[in-house]
């Protein structure tokens, strides 16, 4: 029997999921700054609900962003601690891929433009297409850019998901073009979808050491300069 844990703290939610021989249980809670207080209790809850302990895990899947710098550090820190203590393999999964996977799993989408609000008048963008296994496969690599700088969406209809759409829909529609069927501007990544993407990697023996787990920040600054702030106010 295989048991895998997934954790995601990259955005305005704390999310945990557990797969026991394919049966999934999950906890998801929107929040702003309580990830540190909530994450370990949520892990304990999903484990207890399945009658499992950390010692029985076969591997851990971790959301690696892009997203909040602080949130990512919390999730990766907990996963590294759990995995290193028990020599467990880990698999990192993109927050944008998780959004795309959820749209494919719940709504039957075949092509998804996942966009997260990155603040500072930028967005995190990734485009995904459903593969033969029903998983979100990268079509256009994750990147950070201005809303008006997102790549054009070509080749059929698309589903738009993520908080970037919620904030910049008009600009994104104009920049991306293409055929957009439905937009969910409030969608957030769920650890349940990280399981779908990460467990095949772990089950195939392709997991990495926790030492190698790293966040996908996509940019190296977290705030506008004073000059940029003044320009926005003007």
Short mmCIF file of N, CA, C and O in Angstrom, two decimals, residues 13-131:
data_model
loop_
_atom_site.label_atom_id
_atom_site.label_comp_id
_atom_site.label_asym_id
_atom_site.label_seq_id
_atom_site.Cartn_x
_atom_site.Cartn_y
_atom_site.Cartn_z
N UNK A 13 -3.89 30.42 0.46
CA UNK A 13 -4.55 29.24 1.02
C UNK A 13 -3.49 28.30 1.55
O UNK A 13 -2.34 28.32 1.11
N UNK A 14 -3.90 27.49 2.51
CA UNK A 14 -3.05 26.40 3.01
C UNK A 14 -3.77 25.11 2.64
O UNK A 14 -4.95 24.94 2.92
N UNK A 15 -3.04 24.21 1.98
CA UNK A 15 -3.69 23.03 1.41
C UNK A 15 -2.83 21.80 1.65
O UNK A 15 -1.61 21.83 1.45
N UNK A 16 -3.48 20.73 2.08
CA UNK A 16 -2.81 19.46 2.37
C UNK A 16 -3.67 18.33 1.82
O UNK A 16 -4.90 18.39 1.88
N UNK A 17 -3.04 17.31 1.26
CA UNK A 17 -3.79 16.16 0.74
C UNK A 17 -2.98 14.89 1.00
O UNK A 17 -1.75 14.91 1.03
N UNK A 18 -3.69 13.79 1.16
CA UNK A 18 -3.06 12.50 1.42
C UNK A 18 -3.66 11.46 0.49
O UNK A 18 -4.88 11.36 0.34
N UNK A 19 -2.80 10.68 -0.14
CA UNK A 19 -3.23 9.58 -1.00
C UNK A 19 -2.80 8.27 -0.35
O UNK A 19 -1.61 8.04 -0.12
N UNK A 20 -3.78 7.41 -0.05
CA UNK A 20 -3.50 6.09 0.49
C UNK A 20 -3.99 5.06 -0.52
O UNK A 20 -5.19 4.84 -0.66
N UNK A 21 -3.05 4.49 -1.24
CA UNK A 21 -3.38 3.52 -2.28
C UNK A 21 -4.41 4.09 -3.27
O UNK A 21 -5.33 3.39 -3.70
N UNK A 22 -4.25 5.39 -3.58
CA UNK A 22 -5.12 6.04 -4.55
C UNK A 22 -6.34 6.74 -3.97
O UNK A 22 -6.97 7.55 -4.66
N UNK A 23 -6.70 6.44 -2.73
CA UNK A 23 -7.83 7.11 -2.08
C UNK A 23 -7.33 8.42 -1.46
O UNK A 23 -6.40 8.42 -0.66
N UNK A 24 -7.94 9.54 -1.85
CA UNK A 24 -7.43 10.86 -1.47
C UNK A 24 -8.34 11.52 -0.43
O UNK A 24 -9.56 11.52 -0.56
N UNK A 25 -7.71 12.09 0.59
CA UNK A 25 -8.40 12.96 1.54
C UNK A 25 -7.64 14.28 1.57
O UNK A 25 -6.42 14.30 1.37
N UNK A 26 -8.34 15.39 1.79
CA UNK A 26 -7.69 16.69 1.66
C UNK A 26 -8.25 17.70 2.64
O UNK A 26 -9.39 17.58 3.11
N UNK A 27 -7.45 18.70 2.94
CA UNK A 27 -7.85 19.86 3.72
C UNK A 27 -7.41 21.10 2.95
O UNK A 27 -6.30 21.18 2.46
N UNK A 28 -8.31 22.08 2.85
CA UNK A 28 -8.02 23.31 2.13
C UNK A 28 -8.64 24.47 2.90
O UNK A 28 -9.82 24.43 3.23
N UNK A 29 -7.83 25.50 3.18
CA UNK A 29 -8.36 26.62 3.94
C UNK A 29 -7.76 27.93 3.42
O UNK A 29 -6.54 28.13 3.50
N UNK A 30 -8.58 28.84 2.90
CA UNK A 30 -8.08 30.15 2.48
C UNK A 30 -7.58 30.92 3.71
O UNK A 30 -8.18 30.86 4.78
N UNK A 31 -6.46 31.63 3.54
CA UNK A 31 -5.91 32.42 4.64
C UNK A 31 -4.87 33.37 4.07
O UNK A 31 -4.40 33.20 2.95
N UNK A 32 -4.47 34.34 4.87
CA UNK A 32 -3.47 35.30 4.43
C UNK A 32 -2.10 35.04 5.06
O UNK A 32 -1.12 34.86 4.37
N UNK A 33 -2.05 34.96 6.41
CA UNK A 33 -0.75 34.86 7.06
C UNK A 33 -0.68 33.78 8.13
O UNK A 33 0.24 33.78 8.94
N UNK A 34 -1.64 32.86 8.13
CA UNK A 34 -1.66 31.87 9.20
C UNK A 34 -1.07 30.53 8.80
O UNK A 34 -1.25 29.53 9.49
N UNK A 35 -0.36 30.48 7.68
CA UNK A 35 0.16 29.20 7.19
C UNK A 35 1.03 28.50 8.25
O UNK A 35 0.95 27.28 8.42
N UNK A 36 1.86 29.27 8.95
CA UNK A 36 2.75 28.67 9.94
C UNK A 36 1.97 27.96 11.02
O UNK A 36 2.34 26.86 11.46
N UNK A 37 0.88 28.57 11.48
CA UNK A 37 0.09 27.98 12.56
C UNK A 37 -0.80 26.84 12.08
O UNK A 37 -1.08 25.91 12.83
N UNK A 38 -1.21 26.88 10.83
CA UNK A 38 -2.22 25.93 10.34
C UNK A 38 -1.63 24.68 9.69
O UNK A 38 -2.27 23.61 9.71
N UNK A 39 -0.44 24.77 9.09
CA UNK A 39 0.03 23.69 8.24
C UNK A 39 0.23 22.37 8.97
O UNK A 39 -0.30 21.33 8.55
N UNK A 40 0.98 22.36 10.04
CA UNK A 40 1.24 21.10 10.75
C UNK A 40 -0.04 20.47 11.30
O UNK A 40 -0.23 19.25 11.17
N UNK A 41 -0.96 21.25 11.92
CA UNK A 41 -2.22 20.64 12.35
C UNK A 41 -3.02 20.04 11.20
O UNK A 41 -3.65 18.99 11.36
N UNK A 42 -2.99 20.67 10.02
CA UNK A 42 -3.72 20.12 8.87
C UNK A 42 -3.09 18.81 8.41
O UNK A 42 -3.79 17.87 8.04
N UNK A 43 -1.76 18.74 8.44
CA UNK A 43 -1.09 17.48 8.10
C UNK A 43 -1.48 16.39 9.08
O UNK A 43 -1.79 15.25 8.70
N UNK A 44 -1.49 16.73 10.35
CA UNK A 44 -1.87 15.75 11.38
C UNK A 44 -3.31 15.28 11.18
O UNK A 44 -3.62 14.10 11.38
N UNK A 45 -4.18 16.19 10.76
CA UNK A 45 -5.59 15.83 10.56
C UNK A 45 -5.76 14.83 9.43
O UNK A 45 -6.50 13.84 9.58
N UNK A 46 -5.10 15.06 8.29
CA UNK A 46 -5.29 14.13 7.17
C UNK A 46 -4.66 12.77 7.48
O UNK A 46 -5.20 11.72 7.09
N UNK A 47 -3.55 12.78 8.18
CA UNK A 47 -2.92 11.51 8.56
C UNK A 47 -3.79 10.75 9.54
O UNK A 47 -4.03 9.54 9.38
N UNK A 48 -4.27 11.45 10.56
CA UNK A 48 -5.11 10.79 11.58
C UNK A 48 -6.40 10.26 10.95
O UNK A 48 -6.87 9.17 11.30
N UNK A 49 -6.96 11.02 10.03
CA UNK A 49 -8.20 10.60 9.38
C UNK A 49 -8.04 9.32 8.59
O UNK A 49 -9.01 8.56 8.42
N UNK A 50 -6.83 9.07 8.11
CA UNK A 50 -6.57 7.85 7.33
C UNK A 50 -5.92 6.76 8.19
O UNK A 50 -5.60 5.68 7.67
N UNK A 51 -5.74 7.05 9.47
CA UNK A 51 -5.09 6.08 10.35
C UNK A 51 -3.63 5.88 10.01
O UNK A 51 -3.09 4.78 10.19
N UNK A 52 -2.97 6.94 9.57
CA UNK A 52 -1.57 6.86 9.17
C UNK A 52 -0.71 7.80 10.01
O UNK A 52 -1.21 8.69 10.70
N UNK A 53 0.60 7.60 9.93
CA UNK A 53 1.55 8.48 10.57
C UNK A 53 2.60 8.91 9.55
O UNK A 53 2.70 8.32 8.46
N UNK A 54 3.38 9.91 9.90
CA UNK A 54 4.44 10.37 9.00
C UNK A 54 5.40 9.23 8.69
O UNK A 54 5.94 9.13 7.58
N UNK A 55 5.62 8.34 9.65
CA UNK A 55 6.55 7.23 9.45
C UNK A 55 6.09 6.27 8.35
O UNK A 55 6.90 5.49 7.83
N UNK A 56 4.82 6.33 7.98
CA UNK A 56 4.29 5.42 6.96
C UNK A 56 4.25 6.03 5.56
O UNK A 56 3.80 5.39 4.62
N UNK A 57 4.73 7.26 5.43
CA UNK A 57 4.74 7.91 4.12
C UNK A 57 5.79 7.29 3.20
O UNK A 57 6.88 6.91 3.65
N UNK A 58 5.45 7.24 1.91
CA UNK A 58 6.40 6.76 0.90
C UNK A 58 7.04 7.90 0.13
O UNK A 58 7.99 7.69 -0.61
N UNK A 59 6.51 9.11 0.31
CA UNK A 59 7.07 10.27 -0.38
C UNK A 59 6.18 11.48 -0.15
O UNK A 59 5.05 11.35 0.34
N UNK A 60 6.70 12.65 -0.49
CA UNK A 60 5.97 13.90 -0.27
C UNK A 60 6.02 14.75 -1.54
O UNK A 60 7.08 14.89 -2.17
N UNK A 61 4.87 15.30 -1.90
CA UNK A 61 4.76 16.23 -3.03
C UNK A 61 4.63 17.64 -2.45
O UNK A 61 3.87 17.85 -1.51
N UNK A 62 5.35 18.57 -3.03
CA UNK A 62 5.34 19.94 -2.49
C UNK A 62 5.09 20.96 -3.59
O UNK A 62 5.72 20.91 -4.65
N UNK A 63 4.16 21.88 -3.35
CA UNK A 63 3.97 23.01 -4.25
C UNK A 63 5.17 23.94 -4.14
O UNK A 63 5.53 24.37 -3.04
N UNK A 64 5.81 24.25 -5.26
CA UNK A 64 7.03 25.05 -5.23
C UNK A 64 6.85 26.45 -5.82
O UNK A 64 7.81 27.16 -6.05
N UNK A 65 5.60 26.86 -6.05
CA UNK A 65 5.37 28.18 -6.58
C UNK A 65 5.29 28.15 -8.10
O UNK A 65 5.27 27.08 -8.71
N UNK A 66 5.21 29.32 -8.69
CA UNK A 66 5.41 30.63 -8.10
C UNK A 66 4.28 31.04 -7.17
O UNK A 66 3.18 30.53 -7.26
N UNK A 67 4.61 32.00 -6.29
CA UNK A 67 3.64 32.48 -5.33
C UNK A 67 4.31 33.37 -4.31
O UNK A 67 5.34 34.00 -4.59
N UNK A 68 3.73 33.40 -3.13
CA UNK A 68 4.25 34.23 -2.05
C UNK A 68 5.60 33.72 -1.57
O UNK A 68 5.76 32.55 -1.25
N UNK A 69 6.58 34.62 -1.47
CA UNK A 69 7.90 34.23 -0.98
C UNK A 69 7.79 33.62 0.42
O UNK A 69 8.35 32.56 0.70
N UNK A 70 7.06 34.31 1.31
CA UNK A 70 6.95 33.83 2.69
C UNK A 70 6.20 32.50 2.75
O UNK A 70 6.60 31.57 3.46
N UNK A 71 5.11 32.40 2.02
CA UNK A 71 4.33 31.16 2.02
C UNK A 71 5.13 29.99 1.51
O UNK A 71 5.09 28.89 2.07
N UNK A 72 5.89 30.20 0.44
CA UNK A 72 6.70 29.12 -0.11
C UNK A 72 7.74 28.64 0.89
O UNK A 72 7.98 27.43 1.02
N UNK A 73 8.37 29.55 1.59
CA UNK A 73 9.39 29.15 2.56
C UNK A 73 8.80 28.28 3.66
O UNK A 73 9.43 27.35 4.14
N UNK A 74 7.57 28.59 4.06
CA UNK A 74 6.91 27.80 5.11
C UNK A 74 6.68 26.37 4.64
O UNK A 74 7.05 25.40 5.31
N UNK A 75 6.06 26.22 3.48
CA UNK A 75 5.76 24.89 2.97
C UNK A 75 7.00 24.07 2.70
O UNK A 75 7.09 22.90 3.08
N UNK A 76 7.98 24.67 2.03
CA UNK A 76 9.20 23.94 1.71
C UNK A 76 9.98 23.58 2.98
O UNK A 76 10.57 22.50 3.06
N UNK A 77 9.95 24.48 3.97
CA UNK A 77 10.64 24.18 5.21
C UNK A 77 10.06 22.98 5.93
O UNK A 77 10.80 22.10 6.41
N UNK A 78 8.73 22.90 5.97
CA UNK A 78 8.08 21.76 6.63
C UNK A 78 8.34 20.48 5.86
O UNK A 78 8.67 19.44 6.44
N UNK A 79 8.21 20.53 4.54
CA UNK A 79 8.43 19.33 3.73
C UNK A 79 9.88 18.85 3.85
O UNK A 79 10.14 17.65 4.01
N UNK A 80 10.82 19.75 3.80
CA UNK A 80 12.23 19.37 3.95
C UNK A 80 12.47 18.72 5.30
O UNK A 80 13.17 17.69 5.40
N UNK A 81 11.88 19.28 6.35
CA UNK A 81 12.07 18.71 7.68
C UNK A 81 11.52 17.30 7.78
O UNK A 81 12.19 16.39 8.30
N UNK A 82 10.30 17.10 7.28
CA UNK A 82 9.69 15.77 7.33
C UNK A 82 10.45 14.77 6.47
O UNK A 82 10.69 13.63 6.87
N UNK A 83 10.85 15.19 5.27
CA UNK A 83 11.49 14.27 4.33
C UNK A 83 12.91 13.91 4.75
O UNK A 83 13.32 12.75 4.67
N UNK A 84 13.67 14.91 5.19
CA UNK A 84 15.06 14.64 5.58
C UNK A 84 15.13 13.75 6.81
O UNK A 84 16.02 12.89 6.92
N UNK A 85 14.19 13.93 7.73
CA UNK A 85 14.21 13.13 8.96
C UNK A 85 13.95 11.66 8.67
O UNK A 85 14.39 10.79 9.45
N UNK A 86 13.28 11.37 7.56
CA UNK A 86 12.90 9.97 7.26
C UNK A 86 13.44 9.50 5.91
O UNK A 86 13.05 8.44 5.42
N UNK A 87 14.32 10.31 5.32
CA UNK A 87 14.93 9.97 4.03
C UNK A 87 13.87 9.66 2.98
O UNK A 87 13.97 8.67 2.25
N UNK A 88 12.85 10.52 2.89
CA UNK A 88 11.77 10.33 1.93
C UNK A 88 12.06 11.08 0.63
O UNK A 88 12.57 12.21 0.66
N UNK A 89 11.69 10.53 -0.52
CA UNK A 89 11.81 11.26 -1.77
C UNK A 89 10.74 12.34 -1.86
O UNK A 89 9.65 12.21 -1.27
N UNK A 90 11.03 13.39 -2.60
CA UNK A 90 10.07 14.48 -2.78
C UNK A 90 9.92 14.78 -4.26
O UNK A 90 10.78 14.47 -5.07
N UNK A 91 8.78 15.41 -4.59
CA UNK A 91 8.53 15.88 -5.95
C UNK A 91 7.94 17.29 -5.86
O UNK A 91 6.97 17.51 -5.14
N UNK A 92 8.56 18.22 -6.56
CA UNK A 92 8.05 19.59 -6.58
C UNK A 92 7.09 19.79 -7.74
O UNK A 92 7.33 19.28 -8.84
N UNK A 93 6.00 20.53 -7.49
CA UNK A 93 4.98 20.76 -8.52
C UNK A 93 4.68 22.26 -8.61
O UNK A 93 4.51 22.92 -7.59
N UNK A 94 4.60 22.78 -9.81
CA UNK A 94 4.29 24.19 -10.05
C UNK A 94 2.87 24.54 -9.58
O UNK A 94 1.93 23.79 -9.80
N UNK A 95 2.75 25.70 -8.96
CA UNK A 95 1.43 26.20 -8.56
C UNK A 95 0.53 26.38 -9.77
O UNK A 95 -0.69 26.14 -9.72
N UNK A 96 1.11 26.83 -10.87
CA UNK A 96 0.33 27.05 -12.10
C UNK A 96 -0.13 25.72 -12.69
O UNK A 96 -1.27 25.60 -13.17
N UNK A 97 0.73 24.70 -12.62
CA UNK A 97 0.32 23.38 -13.09
C UNK A 97 -0.81 22.82 -12.24
O UNK A 97 -1.72 22.15 -12.75
N UNK A 98 -0.79 23.09 -10.94
CA UNK A 98 -1.86 22.64 -10.05
C UNK A 98 -3.19 23.28 -10.44
O UNK A 98 -4.24 22.61 -10.46
N UNK A 99 -3.15 24.56 -10.73
CA UNK A 99 -4.37 25.25 -11.17
C UNK A 99 -4.91 24.62 -12.46
O UNK A 99 -6.11 24.39 -12.60
N UNK A 100 -4.01 24.37 -13.40
CA UNK A 100 -4.42 23.77 -14.67
C UNK A 100 -4.98 22.38 -14.47
O UNK A 100 -6.01 22.01 -15.06
N UNK A 101 -4.32 21.60 -13.61
CA UNK A 101 -4.78 20.23 -13.36
C UNK A 101 -6.17 20.21 -12.76
O UNK A 101 -7.01 19.37 -13.11
N UNK A 102 -6.45 21.15 -11.90
CA UNK A 102 -7.78 21.21 -11.27
C UNK A 102 -8.86 21.51 -12.30
O UNK A 102 -9.94 20.90 -12.30
N UNK A 103 -8.58 22.43 -13.21
CA UNK A 103 -9.55 22.75 -14.26
C UNK A 103 -9.77 21.56 -15.18
O UNK A 103 -10.89 21.31 -15.65
N UNK A 104 -8.73 20.81 -15.42
CA UNK A 104 -8.86 19.62 -16.28
C UNK A 104 -9.63 18.52 -15.57
O UNK A 104 -10.47 17.84 -16.16
N UNK A 105 -9.37 18.36 -14.28
CA UNK A 105 -10.00 17.28 -13.51
C UNK A 105 -11.48 17.57 -13.25
O UNK A 105 -12.34 16.69 -13.40
N UNK A 106 -11.79 18.78 -12.86
CA UNK A 106 -13.16 19.10 -12.46
C UNK A 106 -14.04 19.57 -13.62
O UNK A 106 -15.24 19.31 -13.63
N UNK A 107 -13.44 20.26 -14.58
CA UNK A 107 -14.23 20.88 -15.65
C UNK A 107 -14.00 20.28 -17.02
O UNK A 107 -14.64 20.70 -17.99
N UNK A 108 -13.08 19.33 -17.13
CA UNK A 108 -12.82 18.72 -18.42
C UNK A 108 -12.08 19.60 -19.41
O UNK A 108 -12.10 19.34 -20.61
N UNK A 109 -11.42 20.64 -18.91
CA UNK A 109 -10.67 21.53 -19.79
C UNK A 109 -9.53 20.78 -20.47
O UNK A 109 -8.93 19.88 -19.89
N UNK A 110 -9.24 21.15 -21.69
CA UNK A 110 -8.11 20.53 -22.41
C UNK A 110 -6.92 21.46 -22.53
O UNK A 110 -5.78 21.01 -22.64
N UNK A 111 -7.18 22.77 -22.53
CA UNK A 111 -6.10 23.76 -22.57
C UNK A 111 -6.40 24.83 -21.52
O UNK A 111 -7.50 25.38 -21.50
N UNK A 112 -5.40 25.13 -20.69
CA UNK A 112 -5.62 26.05 -19.57
C UNK A 112 -4.52 27.09 -19.52
O UNK A 112 -3.33 26.76 -19.57
N UNK A 113 -4.94 28.34 -19.41
CA UNK A 113 -4.02 29.45 -19.15
C UNK A 113 -4.13 29.78 -17.67
O UNK A 113 -5.12 30.38 -17.24
N UNK A 114 -3.14 29.35 -16.89
CA UNK A 114 -3.15 29.58 -15.44
C UNK A 114 -2.36 30.85 -15.15
O UNK A 114 -1.19 30.96 -15.52
N UNK A 115 -3.00 31.79 -14.48
CA UNK A 115 -2.36 33.08 -14.21
C UNK A 115 -2.64 33.49 -12.77
O UNK A 115 -3.78 33.59 -12.35
N UNK A 116 -1.56 33.73 -12.02
CA UNK A 116 -1.64 34.14 -10.62
C UNK A 116 -1.20 35.60 -10.50
O UNK A 116 -0.22 36.01 -11.12
N UNK A 117 -1.93 36.38 -9.71
CA UNK A 117 -1.54 37.77 -9.45
C UNK A 117 -0.21 37.77 -8.69
O UNK A 117 -0.12 37.25 -7.59
N UNK A 118 0.81 38.37 -9.29
CA UNK A 118 2.14 38.41 -8.66
C UNK A 118 2.39 39.72 -7.93
O UNK A 118 3.50 39.95 -7.45
N UNK A 119 1.39 40.58 -7.85
CA UNK A 119 1.54 41.91 -7.26
C UNK A 119 2.49 42.74 -8.12
O UNK A 119 2.99 42.29 -9.13
N UNK A 120 2.73 43.98 -7.71
CA UNK A 120 3.65 44.88 -8.40
C UNK A 120 3.35 44.96 -9.89
O UNK A 120 4.25 45.03 -10.73
N UNK A 121 2.06 44.89 -10.25
CA UNK A 121 1.63 45.01 -11.65
C UNK A 121 2.23 43.93 -12.55
O UNK A 121 2.54 44.17 -13.72
N UNK A 122 2.39 42.73 -11.99
CA UNK A 122 2.88 41.60 -12.76
C UNK A 122 2.02 40.37 -12.47
O UNK A 122 1.27 40.33 -11.49
N UNK A 123 2.16 39.37 -13.33
CA UNK A 123 1.45 38.11 -13.15
C UNK A 123 2.41 36.95 -13.38
O UNK A 123 3.42 37.08 -14.08
N UNK A 124 2.08 35.81 -12.76
CA UNK A 124 2.76 34.56 -13.07
C UNK A 124 1.88 33.83 -14.09
O UNK A 124 0.68 33.63 -13.86
N UNK A 125 2.48 33.41 -15.19
CA UNK A 125 1.72 32.83 -16.31
C UNK A 125 2.29 31.47 -16.68
O UNK A 125 3.51 31.26 -16.73
N UNK A 126 1.40 30.54 -16.98
CA UNK A 126 1.79 29.26 -17.54
C UNK A 126 0.64 28.70 -18.36
O UNK A 126 -0.53 28.86 -17.99
N UNK A 127 0.94 28.07 -19.48
CA UNK A 127 -0.09 27.48 -20.33
C UNK A 127 0.11 25.97 -20.40
O UNK A 127 1.24 25.50 -20.59
N UNK A 128 -1.00 25.24 -20.25
CA UNK A 128 -0.92 23.78 -20.13
C UNK A 128 -1.96 23.12 -21.04
O UNK A 128 -3.04 23.65 -21.27
N UNK A 129 -1.59 21.91 -21.50
CA UNK A 129 -2.50 21.11 -22.32
C UNK A 129 -2.63 19.73 -21.68
O UNK A 129 -1.66 19.16 -21.20
N UNK A 130 -3.84 19.19 -21.66
CA UNK A 130 -4.07 17.87 -21.07
C UNK A 130 -3.44 16.79 -21.94
O UNK A 130 -3.67 16.73 -23.15
N UNK A 131 -2.64 15.92 -21.31
CA UNK A 131 -1.99 14.86 -22.08
C UNK A 131 -2.84 13.59 -22.08
O UNK A 131 -3.97 13.58 -21.56
#
